[in-house]
């Protein structure tokens, strides 16, 4: 029994010695460069192509992607050589850095895209790419590599046939567009001429005549006449007249402001007094809903008409 116990003790001792020796051998070497990912999924390197079969006269793209969780500057990827190619050549390349999110964690991605062109029929190969990177937290270098990729180069695809009809179609569309815009331009020009003629005709007639003509549209003898609405309509006409006559923003000024502006422009005192009366009464009716008599409407109407006529005669 004692011999069996001693034998097991010896075996356990030898196992401990072997394990210790293995650990010492693993830690005694240079650990600044490794060829495997430190932690699964922490940083990865992949290489892929957009197609594994390509026509001789068509390009394909090789994407080399380095991805890790964390900030973009967590690792520093060192410059690496272009991939070694067989029966393929690089015609262009680009690089980009971005940060996205996955399950609430930031993912840093570095993409390197190479545009490749086949050289002859047969098989093409993209040898494994080796990259070196530095963990900026520990200042330790590591390396990763990709597998070899095979590409089958097929017969060239026939080039598109004669597409001259597209050029003719483009010319027809362009000519149609020019004709369309020419017609629009001529129509606008004609409309502008008509508008200018109308303005010229209006200027030939005194401005006061236009508003006197509008006053003729007021039918004060209408049995269903709404006196309050008619007074408000009369006040709006008066405001438009004063705005045009004295170059004032009469539509936006209060009655008090408008009277003050007319006074500053040295308008006739009689005009200022009548304007104040008409607009003030219209304000009361509009904002308080007060009633008015037809006799009052007739008086306000007469004040507006008399002042417009007076200004016309004064101008003449």
mmCIF file of C-alpha atoms in Angstrom:
data_model
loop_
_atom_site.group_PDB
_atom_site.id
_atom_site.type_symbol
_atom_site.label_atom_id
_atom_site.label_comp_id
_atom_site.label_asym_id
_atom_site.label_seq_id
_atom_site.Cartn_x
_atom_site.Cartn_y
_atom_site.Cartn_z
ATOM 1 C CA UNK A 1 0.000 0.000 0.000
ATOM 2 C CA UNK A 2 2.835 2.357 0.884
ATOM 3 C CA UNK A 3 4.553 1.512 -2.427
ATOM 4 C CA UNK A 4 1.374 2.367 -4.368
ATOM 5 C CA UNK A 5 1.086 5.647 -2.526
ATOM 6 C CA UNK A 6 4.709 6.541 -3.306
ATOM 7 C CA UNK A 7 4.216 5.618 -6.952
ATOM 8 C CA UNK A 8 1.260 8.022 -7.282
ATOM 9 C CA UNK A 9 3.224 10.755 -5.557
ATOM 10 C CA UNK A 10 6.063 10.343 -8.036
ATOM 11 C CA UNK A 11 3.670 10.490 -10.992
ATOM 12 C CA UNK A 12 2.059 13.691 -9.683
ATOM 13 C CA UNK A 13 5.499 15.205 -9.123
ATOM 14 C CA UNK A 14 6.545 14.460 -12.695
ATOM 15 C CA UNK A 15 3.296 16.017 -14.038
ATOM 16 C CA UNK A 16 3.934 19.176 -12.019
ATOM 17 C CA UNK A 17 7.497 19.393 -13.350
ATOM 18 C CA UNK A 18 6.280 19.006 -16.975
ATOM 19 C CA UNK A 19 3.619 21.697 -16.552
ATOM 20 C CA UNK A 20 6.064 24.093 -14.935
ATOM 21 C CA UNK A 21 8.577 23.548 -17.705
ATOM 22 C CA UNK A 22 5.872 24.208 -20.342
ATOM 23 C CA UNK A 23 4.795 27.440 -18.672
ATOM 24 C CA UNK A 24 8.396 28.612 -18.355
ATOM 25 C CA UNK A 25 8.982 27.861 -22.061
ATOM 26 C CA UNK A 26 5.891 29.813 -23.063
ATOM 27 C CA UNK A 27 6.757 32.902 -21.015
ATOM 28 C CA UNK A 28 10.469 32.984 -21.655
ATOM 29 C CA UNK A 29 10.123 33.736 -25.405
ATOM 30 C CA UNK A 30 9.462 37.068 -27.190
ATOM 31 C CA UNK A 31 5.763 37.828 -26.617
ATOM 32 C CA UNK A 32 5.709 41.199 -28.411
ATOM 33 C CA UNK A 33 4.420 39.661 -31.661
ATOM 34 C CA UNK A 34 1.635 37.087 -31.865
ATOM 35 C CA UNK A 35 -0.109 35.597 -34.885
ATOM 36 C CA UNK A 36 -3.461 34.860 -33.267
ATOM 37 C CA UNK A 37 -6.268 37.030 -31.921
ATOM 38 C CA UNK A 38 -5.658 37.761 -28.240
ATOM 39 C CA UNK A 39 -9.301 37.245 -27.306
ATOM 40 C CA UNK A 40 -11.890 35.713 -29.630
ATOM 41 C CA UNK A 41 -13.900 38.502 -31.211
ATOM 42 C CA UNK A 42 -11.823 41.340 -29.728
ATOM 43 C CA UNK A 43 -10.081 42.202 -33.009
ATOM 44 C CA UNK A 44 -10.592 40.410 -36.302
ATOM 45 C CA UNK A 45 -9.157 40.538 -39.795
ATOM 46 C CA UNK A 46 -11.102 39.352 -42.834
ATOM 47 C CA UNK A 47 -10.642 39.380 -46.591
ATOM 48 C CA UNK A 48 -13.458 38.931 -49.092
ATOM 49 C CA UNK A 49 -14.210 39.547 -52.750
ATOM 50 C CA UNK A 50 -17.476 40.685 -54.305
ATOM 51 C CA UNK A 51 -17.422 37.632 -56.590
ATOM 52 C CA UNK A 52 -15.356 34.464 -56.948
ATOM 53 C CA UNK A 53 -15.893 34.247 -60.708
ATOM 54 C CA UNK A 54 -15.174 37.211 -62.937
ATOM 55 C CA UNK A 55 -15.079 37.831 -66.667
ATOM 56 C CA UNK A 56 -11.698 38.696 -68.150
ATOM 57 C CA UNK A 57 -12.880 42.205 -69.103
ATOM 58 C CA UNK A 58 -14.600 42.996 -65.819
ATOM 59 C CA UNK A 59 -13.124 44.154 -62.473
ATOM 60 C CA UNK A 60 -13.683 42.759 -58.996
ATOM 61 C CA UNK A 61 -13.197 44.213 -55.535
ATOM 62 C CA UNK A 62 -11.201 42.869 -52.627
ATOM 63 C CA UNK A 63 -12.234 44.058 -49.176
ATOM 64 C CA UNK A 64 -9.830 43.774 -46.274
ATOM 65 C CA UNK A 65 -11.603 44.623 -43.027
ATOM 66 C CA UNK A 66 -10.147 45.058 -39.547
ATOM 67 C CA UNK A 67 -12.746 45.275 -36.785
ATOM 68 C CA UNK A 68 -12.671 45.548 -33.030
ATOM 69 C CA UNK A 69 -14.846 46.634 -30.152
ATOM 70 C CA UNK A 70 -14.028 49.994 -28.621
ATOM 71 C CA UNK A 71 -12.674 53.328 -29.779
ATOM 72 C CA UNK A 72 -11.113 53.826 -33.189
ATOM 73 C CA UNK A 73 -7.739 54.630 -31.617
ATOM 74 C CA UNK A 74 -7.686 51.585 -29.352
ATOM 75 C CA UNK A 75 -5.350 49.848 -31.824
ATOM 76 C CA UNK A 76 -2.843 51.255 -34.270
ATOM 77 C CA UNK A 77 -2.775 49.272 -37.511
ATOM 78 C CA UNK A 78 0.613 49.509 -39.184
ATOM 79 C CA UNK A 79 0.972 50.072 -42.898
ATOM 80 C CA UNK A 80 0.965 46.771 -44.747
ATOM 81 C CA UNK A 81 2.040 45.703 -48.219
ATOM 82 C CA UNK A 82 -0.427 45.303 -51.040
ATOM 83 C CA UNK A 83 -1.745 41.750 -51.309
ATOM 84 C CA UNK A 84 0.335 39.378 -53.399
ATOM 85 C CA UNK A 85 -1.647 38.506 -56.525
ATOM 86 C CA UNK A 86 -1.471 35.839 -59.202
ATOM 87 C CA UNK A 87 -3.186 36.493 -62.562
ATOM 88 C CA UNK A 88 -4.646 39.689 -61.136
ATOM 89 C CA UNK A 89 -3.459 43.291 -60.912
ATOM 90 C CA UNK A 90 -4.444 46.239 -58.733
ATOM 91 C CA UNK A 91 -6.012 49.132 -60.636
ATOM 92 C CA UNK A 92 -7.210 51.187 -57.674
ATOM 93 C CA UNK A 93 -7.555 51.213 -53.916
ATOM 94 C CA UNK A 94 -9.153 53.200 -51.099
ATOM 95 C CA UNK A 95 -9.320 53.151 -47.299
ATOM 96 C CA UNK A 96 -11.875 54.284 -44.730
ATOM 97 C CA UNK A 97 -12.361 54.349 -40.970
ATOM 98 C CA UNK A 98 -15.721 54.325 -39.227
ATOM 99 C CA UNK A 99 -17.361 53.558 -35.911
ATOM 100 C CA UNK A 100 -20.730 51.825 -35.658
ATOM 101 C CA UNK A 101 -22.745 50.221 -32.881
ATOM 102 C CA UNK A 102 -23.681 46.619 -32.209
ATOM 103 C CA UNK A 103 -25.715 45.533 -29.199
ATOM 104 C CA UNK A 104 -24.949 48.809 -27.468
ATOM 105 C CA UNK A 105 -21.169 48.496 -27.994
ATOM 106 C CA UNK A 106 -19.042 50.618 -30.291
ATOM 107 C CA UNK A 107 -17.303 48.789 -33.125
ATOM 108 C CA UNK A 108 -14.328 50.355 -34.869
ATOM 109 C CA UNK A 109 -13.897 49.300 -38.511
ATOM 110 C CA UNK A 110 -11.035 49.935 -40.924
ATOM 111 C CA UNK A 111 -11.785 48.993 -44.536
ATOM 112 C CA UNK A 112 -9.239 48.682 -47.346
ATOM 113 C CA UNK A 113 -10.768 48.175 -50.794
ATOM 114 C CA UNK A 114 -8.663 47.078 -53.772
ATOM 115 C CA UNK A 115 -9.998 47.078 -57.330
ATOM 116 C CA UNK A 116 -8.532 44.137 -59.218
ATOM 117 C CA UNK A 117 -8.381 43.344 -62.924
ATOM 118 C CA UNK A 118 -7.899 39.812 -64.321
ATOM 119 C CA UNK A 119 -4.961 39.327 -66.680
ATOM 120 C CA UNK A 120 -5.793 36.074 -68.477
ATOM 121 C CA UNK A 121 -8.198 33.154 -68.437
ATOM 122 C CA UNK A 122 -7.776 30.536 -65.754
ATOM 123 C CA UNK A 123 -7.366 30.777 -62.031
ATOM 124 C CA UNK A 124 -6.307 33.815 -60.082
ATOM 125 C CA UNK A 125 -5.152 33.919 -56.494
ATOM 126 C CA UNK A 126 -5.020 36.454 -53.692
ATOM 127 C CA UNK A 127 -2.458 35.345 -51.175
ATOM 128 C CA UNK A 128 -3.018 35.773 -47.459
ATOM 129 C CA UNK A 129 -2.575 39.293 -46.131
ATOM 130 C CA UNK A 130 -0.598 39.825 -42.932
ATOM 131 C CA UNK A 131 -1.171 42.928 -40.852
ATOM 132 C CA UNK A 132 0.637 44.125 -37.758
ATOM 133 C CA UNK A 133 -1.065 46.226 -35.129
ATOM 134 C CA UNK A 134 -0.211 47.712 -31.750
ATOM 135 C CA UNK A 135 -2.381 47.590 -28.653
ATOM 136 C CA UNK A 136 -2.137 51.215 -27.542
ATOM 137 C CA UNK A 137 -3.081 50.314 -23.956
ATOM 138 C CA UNK A 138 -0.195 47.889 -23.476
ATOM 139 C CA UNK A 139 2.123 49.104 -26.270
ATOM 140 C CA UNK A 140 2.357 45.506 -27.500
ATOM 141 C CA UNK A 141 2.566 44.412 -31.153
ATOM 142 C CA UNK A 142 0.494 41.606 -32.655
ATOM 143 C CA UNK A 143 -0.229 40.253 -36.106
ATOM 144 C CA UNK A 144 -3.156 38.705 -37.952
ATOM 145 C CA UNK A 145 -3.411 37.050 -41.361
ATOM 146 C CA UNK A 146 -6.068 36.027 -43.872
ATOM 147 C CA UNK A 147 -6.508 32.885 -45.927
ATOM 148 C CA UNK A 148 -5.747 32.544 -49.604
ATOM 149 C CA UNK A 149 -8.621 33.405 -51.974
ATOM 150 C CA UNK A 150 -9.177 31.717 -55.327
ATOM 151 C CA UNK A 151 -10.715 33.543 -58.286
ATOM 152 C CA UNK A 152 -11.904 31.908 -61.491
ATOM 153 C CA UNK A 153 -11.377 34.091 -64.566
ATOM 154 C CA UNK A 154 -14.000 33.415 -67.242
ATOM 155 C CA UNK A 155 -14.336 34.346 -70.894
ATOM 156 C CA UNK A 156 -14.839 38.044 -71.502
ATOM 157 C CA UNK A 157 -18.382 39.352 -71.686
ATOM 158 C CA UNK A 158 -19.309 40.827 -75.073
ATOM 159 C CA UNK A 159 -19.169 44.594 -74.981
ATOM 160 C CA UNK A 160 -22.492 46.391 -75.426
ATOM 161 C CA UNK A 161 -23.541 46.932 -79.022
ATOM 162 C CA UNK A 162 -23.932 50.204 -80.830
ATOM 163 C CA UNK A 163 -25.732 52.645 -78.536
ATOM 164 C CA UNK A 164 -25.749 55.593 -80.870
ATOM 165 C CA UNK A 165 -29.551 55.707 -80.512
ATOM 166 C CA UNK A 166 -28.985 56.864 -76.947
ATOM 167 C CA UNK A 167 -27.068 59.875 -78.270
ATOM 168 C CA UNK A 168 -29.876 60.703 -80.688
ATOM 169 C CA UNK A 169 -32.434 60.294 -77.919
ATOM 170 C CA UNK A 170 -30.436 62.647 -75.734
ATOM 171 C CA UNK A 171 -30.267 65.199 -78.564
ATOM 172 C CA UNK A 172 -34.037 64.962 -79.127
ATOM 173 C CA UNK A 173 -34.722 65.392 -75.410
ATOM 174 C CA UNK A 174 -32.345 68.354 -75.287
ATOM 175 C CA UNK A 175 -34.001 70.020 -78.310
ATOM 176 C CA UNK A 176 -37.447 69.405 -76.821
ATOM 177 C CA UNK A 177 -36.268 70.972 -73.585
ATOM 178 C CA UNK A 178 -34.892 74.006 -75.411
ATOM 179 C CA UNK A 179 -38.169 74.383 -77.325
ATOM 180 C CA UNK A 180 -40.198 74.060 -74.132
ATOM 181 C CA UNK A 181 -38.206 76.684 -72.252
ATOM 182 C CA UNK A 182 -38.268 78.969 -75.311
ATOM 183 C CA UNK A 183 -42.065 78.823 -75.381
ATOM 184 C CA UNK A 184 -42.224 79.484 -71.631
ATOM 185 C CA UNK A 185 -39.827 82.419 -72.016
ATOM 186 C CA UNK A 186 -41.867 83.939 -74.863
ATOM 187 C CA UNK A 187 -45.096 83.524 -72.913
ATOM 188 C CA UNK A 188 -43.597 85.204 -69.857
ATOM 189 C CA UNK A 189 -42.214 87.984 -71.997
ATOM 190 C CA UNK A 190 -45.639 88.535 -73.597
ATOM 191 C CA UNK A 191 -47.322 88.508 -70.175
ATOM 192 C CA UNK A 192 -44.774 91.027 -68.891
ATOM 193 C CA UNK A 193 -45.460 93.318 -71.842
ATOM 194 C CA UNK A 194 -49.192 93.120 -71.140
ATOM 195 C CA UNK A 195 -48.594 93.869 -67.464
ATOM 196 C CA UNK A 196 -46.391 96.846 -68.292
ATOM 197 C CA UNK A 197 -49.043 98.146 -70.667
ATOM 198 C CA UNK A 198 -51.654 97.811 -67.957
ATOM 199 C CA UNK A 199 -49.455 99.639 -65.474
ATOM 200 C CA UNK A 200 -48.853 102.375 -68.014
ATOM 201 C CA UNK A 201 -52.589 102.671 -68.615
ATOM 202 C CA UNK A 202 -53.260 102.802 -64.885
ATOM 203 C CA UNK A 203 -50.689 105.518 -64.433
ATOM 204 C CA UNK A 204 -52.368 107.519 -67.157
ATOM 205 C CA UNK A 205 -55.538 107.560 -65.010
ATOM 206 C CA UNK A 206 -55.252 109.427 -61.675
ATOM 207 C CA UNK A 207 -54.974 107.054 -58.744
ATOM 208 C CA UNK A 208 -57.905 108.748 -57.027
ATOM 209 C CA UNK A 209 -60.197 107.824 -59.932
ATOM 210 C CA UNK A 210 -59.554 104.148 -59.270
ATOM 211 C CA UNK A 211 -60.711 104.422 -55.670
ATOM 212 C CA UNK A 212 -63.676 106.662 -56.579
ATOM 213 C CA UNK A 213 -64.717 103.935 -59.005
ATOM 214 C CA UNK A 214 -64.521 101.380 -56.168
ATOM 215 C CA UNK A 215 -66.722 103.613 -54.009
ATOM 216 C CA UNK A 216 -69.396 103.377 -56.708
ATOM 217 C CA UNK A 217 -69.598 99.659 -55.968
ATOM 218 C CA UNK A 218 -70.926 100.441 -52.468
ATOM 219 C CA UNK A 219 -74.738 100.111 -52.621
ATOM 220 C CA UNK A 220 -75.883 101.943 -49.524
ATOM 221 C CA UNK A 221 -79.560 101.543 -50.533
ATOM 222 C CA UNK A 222 -79.418 97.744 -50.355
ATOM 223 C CA UNK A 223 -82.198 96.619 -47.920
ATOM 224 C CA UNK A 224 -80.028 93.742 -46.674
ATOM 225 C CA UNK A 225 -76.950 95.890 -46.179
ATOM 226 C CA UNK A 226 -74.763 94.884 -43.210
ATOM 227 C CA UNK A 227 -73.722 98.276 -41.872
ATOM 228 C CA UNK A 228 -70.879 97.023 -39.675
ATOM 229 C CA UNK A 229 -69.261 94.967 -42.468
ATOM 230 C CA UNK A 230 -69.683 97.851 -44.904
ATOM 231 C CA UNK A 231 -67.907 100.251 -42.528
ATOM 232 C CA UNK A 232 -65.018 97.774 -42.183
ATOM 233 C CA UNK A 233 -64.875 97.419 -45.963
ATOM 234 C CA UNK A 234 -64.800 101.214 -46.267
ATOM 235 C CA UNK A 235 -61.925 101.439 -43.752
ATOM 236 C CA UNK A 236 -59.900 98.863 -45.709
ATOM 237 C CA UNK A 237 -60.394 100.836 -48.905
ATOM 238 C CA UNK A 238 -59.250 103.995 -47.115
ATOM 239 C CA UNK A 239 -56.147 102.253 -45.788
ATOM 240 C CA UNK A 240 -55.229 100.991 -49.259
ATOM 241 C CA UNK A 241 -55.694 104.457 -50.668
ATOM 242 C CA UNK A 242 -53.474 106.056 -47.998
ATOM 243 C CA UNK A 243 -50.818 103.357 -48.452
ATOM 244 C CA UNK A 244 -50.603 104.043 -52.179
ATOM 245 C CA UNK A 245 -50.970 107.802 -51.925
ATOM 246 C CA UNK A 246 -48.490 108.444 -49.119
ATOM 247 C CA UNK A 247 -46.277 105.345 -49.502
ATOM 248 C CA UNK A 248 -47.161 103.986 -46.065
ATOM 249 C CA UNK A 249 -47.615 100.429 -44.712
ATOM 250 C CA UNK A 250 -51.167 101.385 -43.844
ATOM 251 C CA UNK A 251 -52.357 97.770 -43.659
ATOM 252 C CA UNK A 252 -50.004 96.988 -40.770
ATOM 253 C CA UNK A 253 -50.198 100.240 -38.806
ATOM 254 C CA UNK A 254 -52.688 100.879 -36.042
ATOM 255 C CA UNK A 255 -55.031 103.818 -36.448
ATOM 256 C CA UNK A 256 -52.964 105.848 -33.985
ATOM 257 C CA UNK A 257 -49.700 105.014 -35.811
ATOM 258 C CA UNK A 258 -51.223 105.802 -39.200
ATOM 259 C CA UNK A 259 -52.512 109.189 -38.016
ATOM 260 C CA UNK A 260 -49.074 109.967 -36.611
ATOM 261 C CA UNK A 261 -47.398 109.026 -39.899
ATOM 262 C CA UNK A 262 -49.784 111.248 -41.880
ATOM 263 C CA UNK A 263 -49.070 114.123 -39.510
ATOM 264 C CA UNK A 264 -45.314 113.670 -39.908
ATOM 265 C CA UNK A 265 -45.768 113.742 -43.696
ATOM 266 C CA UNK A 266 -47.600 117.079 -43.286
ATOM 267 C CA UNK A 267 -50.880 115.801 -44.648
ATOM 268 C CA UNK A 268 -53.838 118.187 -44.592
ATOM 269 C CA UNK A 269 -55.244 118.529 -41.068
ATOM 270 C CA UNK A 270 -58.769 118.024 -42.344
ATOM 271 C CA UNK A 271 -57.695 114.743 -43.970
ATOM 272 C CA UNK A 272 -55.936 113.558 -40.810
ATOM 273 C CA UNK A 273 -59.017 114.364 -38.698
ATOM 274 C CA UNK A 274 -61.393 112.526 -41.052
ATOM 275 C CA UNK A 275 -59.068 109.506 -41.358
ATOM 276 C CA UNK A 276 -58.912 109.238 -37.595
ATOM 277 C CA UNK A 277 -62.710 109.369 -37.316
ATOM 278 C CA UNK A 278 -63.381 106.745 -39.998
ATOM 279 C CA UNK A 279 -60.723 104.272 -38.859
ATOM 280 C CA UNK A 280 -61.403 104.695 -35.145
ATOM 281 C CA UNK A 281 -65.105 103.990 -35.636
ATOM 282 C CA UNK A 282 -64.295 100.959 -37.796
ATOM 283 C CA UNK A 283 -61.964 99.662 -35.050
ATOM 284 C CA UNK A 284 -64.712 99.955 -32.443
ATOM 285 C CA UNK A 285 -67.171 98.045 -34.596
ATOM 286 C CA UNK A 286 -64.620 95.392 -35.539
ATOM 287 C CA UNK A 287 -63.230 94.628 -32.097
ATOM 288 C CA UNK A 288 -66.236 95.275 -29.840
ATOM 289 C CA UNK A 289 -69.009 94.207 -32.182
ATOM 290 C CA UNK A 290 -70.868 97.478 -31.637
ATOM 291 C CA UNK A 291 -73.830 98.474 -33.774
ATOM 292 C CA UNK A 292 -73.924 101.414 -36.166
ATOM 293 C CA UNK A 293 -76.709 103.356 -37.800
ATOM 294 C CA UNK A 294 -77.065 103.779 -41.527
ATOM 295 C CA UNK A 295 -76.760 107.527 -41.077
ATOM 296 C CA UNK A 296 -73.316 106.988 -39.538
ATOM 297 C CA UNK A 297 -72.291 104.790 -42.467
ATOM 298 C CA UNK A 298 -73.434 107.474 -44.876
ATOM 299 C CA UNK A 299 -71.433 110.097 -42.998
ATOM 300 C CA UNK A 300 -68.225 107.991 -42.973
ATOM 301 C CA UNK A 301 -68.714 107.130 -46.650
ATOM 302 C CA UNK A 302 -69.080 110.831 -47.448
ATOM 303 C CA UNK A 303 -65.900 111.704 -45.534
ATOM 304 C CA UNK A 304 -63.862 109.132 -47.474
ATOM 305 C CA UNK A 305 -65.257 110.211 -50.824
ATOM 306 C CA UNK A 306 -64.806 113.947 -50.141
ATOM 307 C CA UNK A 307 -61.156 113.534 -49.122
ATOM 308 C CA UNK A 308 -60.309 111.431 -52.169
ATOM 309 C CA UNK A 309 -61.942 113.990 -54.446
ATOM 310 C CA UNK A 310 -60.113 116.813 -52.630
ATOM 311 C CA UNK A 311 -56.738 115.121 -53.143
ATOM 312 C CA UNK A 312 -57.553 114.511 -56.816
ATOM 313 C CA UNK A 313 -58.506 118.122 -57.382
ATOM 314 C CA UNK A 314 -55.436 119.320 -55.483
ATOM 315 C CA UNK A 315 -53.183 117.214 -57.719
ATOM 316 C CA UNK A 316 -54.911 118.529 -60.849
#
